[in-house]
Amino acid sequence: QVQLVESGGGLVQPGGSLRLSCVASFSIFSSHTMGWYRQAPGKQRELVAGITPYGGTNYADSVKGRFTISKDNAKNTVHLQMNSLKPEDTAIYYCTARRHSDYWGQGTQVTVSS
């Protein structure tokens, strides 16, 4: 399958910021809905944010106003800017490319703690 290359996870204090990045091939990037899912211990995996090939976006209610998903078309890269981070944002974050077939990254750990 197509490999999605993720970066940007780490440890941050409450109120801090992180930017996650994910690179895909041009053919996948230009035709799939790109997005981010997350899974926290004891919880189901949930959609955090998505962006369509034409630029439409959607967000989980819990992150609206704090997270922004965007695309850099020149670099075939999708970003998730995460501001005002809370401990409940702690999870493994997965980059996704979804259409007729789905592709998943390996996940990157985001930990929000004092």
N, C-alpha and C. Protein backbone atom coordinates (compact mmCIF):
# COMPACT_ATOMS: atom_id res chain seq x y z
N GLN A 1 0.83 -1.20 0.00
CA GLN A 1 0.00 0.00 0.00
C GLN A 1 0.87 1.25 0.00
N VAL A 2 0.24 2.39 -0.27
CA VAL A 2 0.94 3.66 -0.24
C VAL A 2 1.34 3.97 1.20
N GLN A 3 2.58 4.38 1.37
CA GLN A 3 3.08 4.75 2.68
C GLN A 3 2.84 6.24 2.92
N LEU A 4 2.24 6.56 4.05
CA LEU A 4 2.05 7.93 4.48
C LEU A 4 3.12 8.24 5.51
N VAL A 5 3.90 9.28 5.26
CA VAL A 5 5.03 9.61 6.10
C VAL A 5 4.64 10.72 7.06
N GLU A 6 4.62 10.40 8.36
CA GLU A 6 4.17 11.32 9.39
C GLU A 6 5.34 11.88 10.18
N SER A 7 5.12 13.07 10.74
CA SER A 7 6.09 13.67 11.63
C SER A 7 5.40 14.70 12.51
N GLY A 8 6.05 15.11 13.59
CA GLY A 8 5.59 16.22 14.39
C GLY A 8 5.05 15.89 15.77
N GLY A 9 4.87 14.62 16.10
CA GLY A 9 4.38 14.26 17.41
C GLY A 9 5.41 14.53 18.48
N GLY A 10 4.96 14.52 19.74
CA GLY A 10 5.87 14.75 20.84
C GLY A 10 5.16 15.07 22.12
N LEU A 11 5.92 15.56 23.08
CA LEU A 11 5.43 15.94 24.40
C LEU A 11 5.32 17.45 24.48
N VAL A 12 4.18 17.93 24.96
CA VAL A 12 3.96 19.36 25.08
C VAL A 12 3.16 19.65 26.34
N GLN A 13 3.36 20.82 26.93
CA GLN A 13 2.60 21.21 28.11
C GLN A 13 1.20 21.70 27.74
N PRO A 14 0.25 21.59 28.67
CA PRO A 14 -1.08 22.15 28.40
C PRO A 14 -1.00 23.60 27.97
N GLY A 15 -1.79 23.95 26.95
CA GLY A 15 -1.76 25.29 26.39
C GLY A 15 -0.76 25.46 25.27
N GLY A 16 0.10 24.48 25.07
CA GLY A 16 1.11 24.56 24.03
C GLY A 16 0.58 24.16 22.67
N SER A 17 1.49 24.11 21.70
CA SER A 17 1.12 23.83 20.31
C SER A 17 2.04 22.79 19.70
N LEU A 18 1.50 22.05 18.75
CA LEU A 18 2.26 21.14 17.92
C LEU A 18 1.71 21.21 16.50
N ARG A 19 2.55 20.91 15.52
CA ARG A 19 2.11 20.79 14.14
C ARG A 19 2.49 19.42 13.62
N LEU A 20 1.49 18.63 13.24
CA LEU A 20 1.71 17.34 12.63
C LEU A 20 1.74 17.48 11.12
N SER A 21 2.56 16.67 10.46
CA SER A 21 2.68 16.70 9.01
C SER A 21 2.60 15.30 8.45
N CYS A 22 2.07 15.17 7.24
CA CYS A 22 1.94 13.89 6.57
C CYS A 22 2.13 14.08 5.08
N VAL A 23 3.04 13.30 4.50
CA VAL A 23 3.35 13.39 3.08
C VAL A 23 2.83 12.15 2.36
N ALA A 24 2.16 12.35 1.23
CA ALA A 24 1.67 11.27 0.40
C ALA A 24 2.13 11.48 -1.04
N SER A 25 1.95 10.47 -1.89
CA SER A 25 2.23 10.64 -3.30
C SER A 25 1.24 11.64 -3.89
N PHE A 26 1.63 12.28 -5.00
CA PHE A 26 0.75 13.26 -5.61
C PHE A 26 -0.59 12.65 -6.02
N SER A 27 -0.57 11.46 -6.60
CA SER A 27 -1.80 10.85 -7.09
C SER A 27 -2.79 10.59 -5.96
N ILE A 28 -2.29 10.16 -4.82
CA ILE A 28 -3.14 9.92 -3.66
C ILE A 28 -3.59 11.25 -3.04
N PHE A 29 -2.65 12.14 -2.88
CA PHE A 29 -2.91 13.43 -2.25
C PHE A 29 -3.98 14.21 -3.00
N SER A 30 -3.94 14.18 -4.32
CA SER A 30 -4.82 14.99 -5.14
C SER A 30 -6.21 14.39 -5.32
N SER A 31 -6.40 13.12 -5.00
CA SER A 31 -7.67 12.45 -5.26
C SER A 31 -8.38 11.94 -4.01
N HIS A 32 -7.70 11.90 -2.88
CA HIS A 32 -8.26 11.37 -1.64
C HIS A 32 -8.59 12.47 -0.65
N THR A 33 -9.52 12.17 0.21
CA THR A 33 -9.72 13.01 1.39
C THR A 33 -8.61 12.67 2.38
N MET A 34 -7.85 13.69 2.75
CA MET A 34 -6.78 13.52 3.72
C MET A 34 -7.29 13.91 5.10
N GLY A 35 -6.72 13.29 6.12
CA GLY A 35 -7.18 13.65 7.45
C GLY A 35 -6.35 13.04 8.56
N TRP A 36 -6.82 13.29 9.76
CA TRP A 36 -6.19 12.80 10.97
C TRP A 36 -7.23 12.15 11.88
N TYR A 37 -6.91 10.96 12.35
CA TYR A 37 -7.66 10.28 13.38
C TYR A 37 -6.79 10.18 14.63
N ARG A 38 -7.42 9.94 15.76
CA ARG A 38 -6.65 9.71 16.97
C ARG A 38 -7.32 8.63 17.82
N GLN A 39 -6.49 7.98 18.63
CA GLN A 39 -6.99 6.97 19.54
C GLN A 39 -6.29 7.12 20.88
N ALA A 40 -7.07 7.36 21.91
CA ALA A 40 -6.56 7.48 23.27
C ALA A 40 -6.81 6.18 24.02
N PRO A 41 -6.04 5.91 25.07
CA PRO A 41 -6.25 4.69 25.86
C PRO A 41 -7.68 4.59 26.37
N GLY A 42 -8.30 3.44 26.16
CA GLY A 42 -9.65 3.21 26.63
C GLY A 42 -10.75 3.83 25.79
N LYS A 43 -10.39 4.45 24.68
CA LYS A 43 -11.37 5.10 23.83
C LYS A 43 -11.30 4.55 22.41
N GLN A 44 -12.40 4.74 21.66
CA GLN A 44 -12.43 4.35 20.27
C GLN A 44 -11.68 5.37 19.42
N ARG A 45 -11.19 4.92 18.28
CA ARG A 45 -10.54 5.82 17.35
C ARG A 45 -11.57 6.80 16.79
N GLU A 46 -11.21 8.06 16.71
CA GLU A 46 -12.14 9.09 16.25
C GLU A 46 -11.49 9.99 15.21
N LEU A 47 -12.33 10.52 14.33
CA LEU A 47 -11.87 11.49 13.35
C LEU A 47 -11.62 12.82 14.04
N VAL A 48 -10.44 13.37 13.83
CA VAL A 48 -10.09 14.68 14.38
C VAL A 48 -10.39 15.77 13.37
N ALA A 49 -9.90 15.60 12.14
CA ALA A 49 -10.09 16.60 11.10
C ALA A 49 -9.89 15.96 9.74
N GLY A 50 -10.58 16.48 8.73
CA GLY A 50 -10.42 16.00 7.37
C GLY A 50 -10.44 17.15 6.39
N ILE A 51 -9.82 16.94 5.24
CA ILE A 51 -9.81 17.95 4.18
C ILE A 51 -9.92 17.24 2.84
N THR A 52 -10.85 17.70 2.00
CA THR A 52 -11.13 17.06 0.72
C THR A 52 -10.18 17.57 -0.35
N PRO A 53 -10.15 16.89 -1.52
CA PRO A 53 -9.27 17.37 -2.60
C PRO A 53 -9.55 18.80 -3.02
N TYR A 54 -10.79 19.28 -2.83
CA TYR A 54 -11.10 20.65 -3.22
C TYR A 54 -10.99 21.65 -2.07
N GLY A 55 -10.58 21.18 -0.90
CA GLY A 55 -10.29 22.08 0.20
C GLY A 55 -11.33 22.18 1.29
N GLY A 56 -12.43 21.47 1.19
CA GLY A 56 -13.42 21.48 2.25
C GLY A 56 -12.90 20.80 3.49
N THR A 57 -13.24 21.32 4.66
CA THR A 57 -12.71 20.79 5.92
C THR A 57 -13.83 20.44 6.88
N ASN A 58 -13.53 19.52 7.80
CA ASN A 58 -14.42 19.21 8.90
C ASN A 58 -13.59 18.84 10.12
N TYR A 59 -14.18 19.07 11.30
CA TYR A 59 -13.47 18.87 12.55
C TYR A 59 -14.37 18.20 13.58
N ALA A 60 -13.75 17.46 14.47
CA ALA A 60 -14.46 16.98 15.64
C ALA A 60 -14.85 18.18 16.51
N ASP A 61 -16.01 18.10 17.15
CA ASP A 61 -16.46 19.20 17.99
C ASP A 61 -15.44 19.55 19.08
N SER A 62 -14.75 18.55 19.58
CA SER A 62 -13.83 18.76 20.68
C SER A 62 -12.59 19.57 20.31
N VAL A 63 -12.32 19.72 19.01
CA VAL A 63 -11.11 20.44 18.59
C VAL A 63 -11.42 21.70 17.80
N LYS A 64 -12.68 21.98 17.52
CA LYS A 64 -13.04 23.17 16.76
C LYS A 64 -12.55 24.43 17.46
N GLY A 65 -11.95 25.31 16.70
CA GLY A 65 -11.41 26.54 17.24
C GLY A 65 -10.00 26.42 17.76
N ARG A 66 -9.50 25.19 17.91
CA ARG A 66 -8.14 24.97 18.40
C ARG A 66 -7.23 24.34 17.36
N PHE A 67 -7.78 23.44 16.53
CA PHE A 67 -7.00 22.73 15.53
C PHE A 67 -7.35 23.25 14.14
N THR A 68 -6.37 23.25 13.25
CA THR A 68 -6.58 23.64 11.86
C THR A 68 -5.90 22.64 10.95
N ILE A 69 -6.66 22.07 10.01
CA ILE A 69 -6.08 21.19 9.01
C ILE A 69 -5.89 21.99 7.72
N SER A 70 -4.78 21.74 7.05
CA SER A 70 -4.47 22.46 5.83
C SER A 70 -3.64 21.58 4.91
N LYS A 71 -3.54 21.98 3.65
CA LYS A 71 -2.76 21.25 2.66
C LYS A 71 -1.76 22.17 2.00
N ASP A 72 -0.57 21.64 1.78
CA ASP A 72 0.45 22.31 0.98
C ASP A 72 0.54 21.52 -0.32
N ASN A 73 -0.14 21.99 -1.35
CA ASN A 73 -0.21 21.25 -2.60
C ASN A 73 1.14 21.10 -3.29
N ALA A 74 2.02 22.06 -3.11
CA ALA A 74 3.33 22.00 -3.74
C ALA A 74 4.18 20.88 -3.16
N LYS A 75 3.90 20.48 -1.92
CA LYS A 75 4.70 19.47 -1.25
C LYS A 75 3.94 18.18 -0.95
N ASN A 76 2.70 18.07 -1.46
CA ASN A 76 1.86 16.88 -1.23
C ASN A 76 1.78 16.56 0.26
N THR A 77 1.57 17.59 1.05
CA THR A 77 1.62 17.45 2.50
C THR A 77 0.36 18.01 3.14
N VAL A 78 -0.16 17.29 4.12
CA VAL A 78 -1.26 17.78 4.93
C VAL A 78 -0.73 18.05 6.33
N HIS A 79 -1.19 19.16 6.92
CA HIS A 79 -0.76 19.56 8.25
C HIS A 79 -1.95 19.60 9.20
N LEU A 80 -1.66 19.35 10.45
CA LEU A 80 -2.63 19.58 11.52
C LEU A 80 -1.97 20.48 12.55
N GLN A 81 -2.36 21.75 12.56
CA GLN A 81 -1.87 22.69 13.55
C GLN A 81 -2.73 22.56 14.80
N MET A 82 -2.12 22.22 15.91
CA MET A 82 -2.84 21.99 17.16
C MET A 82 -2.41 23.05 18.17
N ASN A 83 -3.33 23.92 18.53
CA ASN A 83 -3.08 24.98 19.50
C ASN A 83 -3.91 24.75 20.76
N SER A 84 -3.53 25.44 21.83
CA SER A 84 -4.25 25.35 23.10
C SER A 84 -4.49 23.90 23.50
N LEU A 85 -3.45 23.11 23.44
CA LEU A 85 -3.59 21.68 23.70
C LEU A 85 -3.98 21.39 25.13
N LYS A 86 -4.80 20.36 25.29
CA LYS A 86 -5.31 19.93 26.58
C LYS A 86 -4.86 18.50 26.86
N PRO A 87 -4.80 18.10 28.14
CA PRO A 87 -4.43 16.72 28.44
C PRO A 87 -5.30 15.69 27.73
N GLU A 88 -6.58 16.00 27.52
CA GLU A 88 -7.46 15.07 26.85
C GLU A 88 -7.18 14.91 25.36
N ASP A 89 -6.28 15.74 24.81
CA ASP A 89 -5.83 15.57 23.44
C ASP A 89 -4.76 14.48 23.32
N THR A 90 -4.28 13.99 24.44
CA THR A 90 -3.27 12.94 24.42
C THR A 90 -3.80 11.70 23.72
N ALA A 91 -3.08 11.24 22.70
CA ALA A 91 -3.52 10.10 21.90
C ALA A 91 -2.45 9.78 20.88
N ILE A 92 -2.62 8.65 20.21
CA ILE A 92 -1.85 8.37 19.01
C ILE A 92 -2.63 8.95 17.84
N TYR A 93 -1.96 9.76 17.04
CA TYR A 93 -2.59 10.41 15.90
C TYR A 93 -2.16 9.72 14.61
N TYR A 94 -3.13 9.43 13.75
CA TYR A 94 -2.89 8.71 12.51
C TYR A 94 -3.25 9.58 11.31
N CYS A 95 -2.35 9.65 10.35
CA CYS A 95 -2.64 10.27 9.07
C CYS A 95 -3.41 9.29 8.20
N THR A 96 -4.40 9.80 7.47
CA THR A 96 -5.21 8.93 6.61
C THR A 96 -5.41 9.54 5.23
N ALA A 97 -5.59 8.66 4.25
CA ALA A 97 -6.00 9.03 2.90
C ALA A 97 -7.15 8.11 2.54
N ARG A 98 -8.33 8.67 2.28
CA ARG A 98 -9.52 7.85 2.15
C ARG A 98 -10.29 8.19 0.88
N ARG A 99 -10.67 7.15 0.14
CA ARG A 99 -11.53 7.27 -1.03
C ARG A 99 -12.14 5.89 -1.30
N HIS A 100 -11.84 5.30 -2.44
CA HIS A 100 -12.31 3.95 -2.71
C HIS A 100 -11.48 2.92 -1.94
N SER A 101 -10.25 3.25 -1.68
CA SER A 101 -9.40 2.49 -0.79
C SER A 101 -8.80 3.44 0.24
N ASP A 102 -8.48 2.91 1.41
CA ASP A 102 -7.99 3.72 2.51
C ASP A 102 -6.54 3.40 2.83
N TYR A 103 -5.81 4.43 3.21
CA TYR A 103 -4.42 4.28 3.59
C TYR A 103 -4.21 4.93 4.95
N TRP A 104 -3.40 4.29 5.77
CA TRP A 104 -3.16 4.74 7.14
C TRP A 104 -1.67 4.84 7.42
N GLY A 105 -1.29 5.89 8.11
CA GLY A 105 0.06 5.98 8.60
C GLY A 105 0.26 5.09 9.81
N GLN A 106 1.48 5.04 10.31
CA GLN A 106 1.80 4.19 11.45
C GLN A 106 1.40 4.81 12.78
N GLY A 107 1.13 6.09 12.79
CA GLY A 107 0.73 6.79 14.00
C GLY A 107 1.89 7.51 14.65
N THR A 108 1.58 8.63 15.29
CA THR A 108 2.56 9.39 16.03
C THR A 108 1.97 9.80 17.38
N GLN A 109 2.74 9.64 18.44
CA GLN A 109 2.25 9.90 19.79
C GLN A 109 2.25 11.38 20.09
N VAL A 110 1.13 11.88 20.58
CA VAL A 110 1.01 13.24 21.10
C VAL A 110 0.66 13.13 22.58
N THR A 111 1.49 13.70 23.42
CA THR A 111 1.27 13.67 24.86
C THR A 111 1.23 15.09 25.39
N VAL A 112 0.14 15.44 26.06
CA VAL A 112 -0.04 16.77 26.64
C VAL A 112 -0.06 16.61 28.15
N SER A 113 0.98 17.09 28.80
CA SER A 113 1.13 16.87 30.24
C SER A 113 2.05 17.92 30.83
N SER A 114 1.81 18.25 32.11
CA SER A 114 2.69 19.15 32.84
C SER A 114 3.93 18.43 33.35
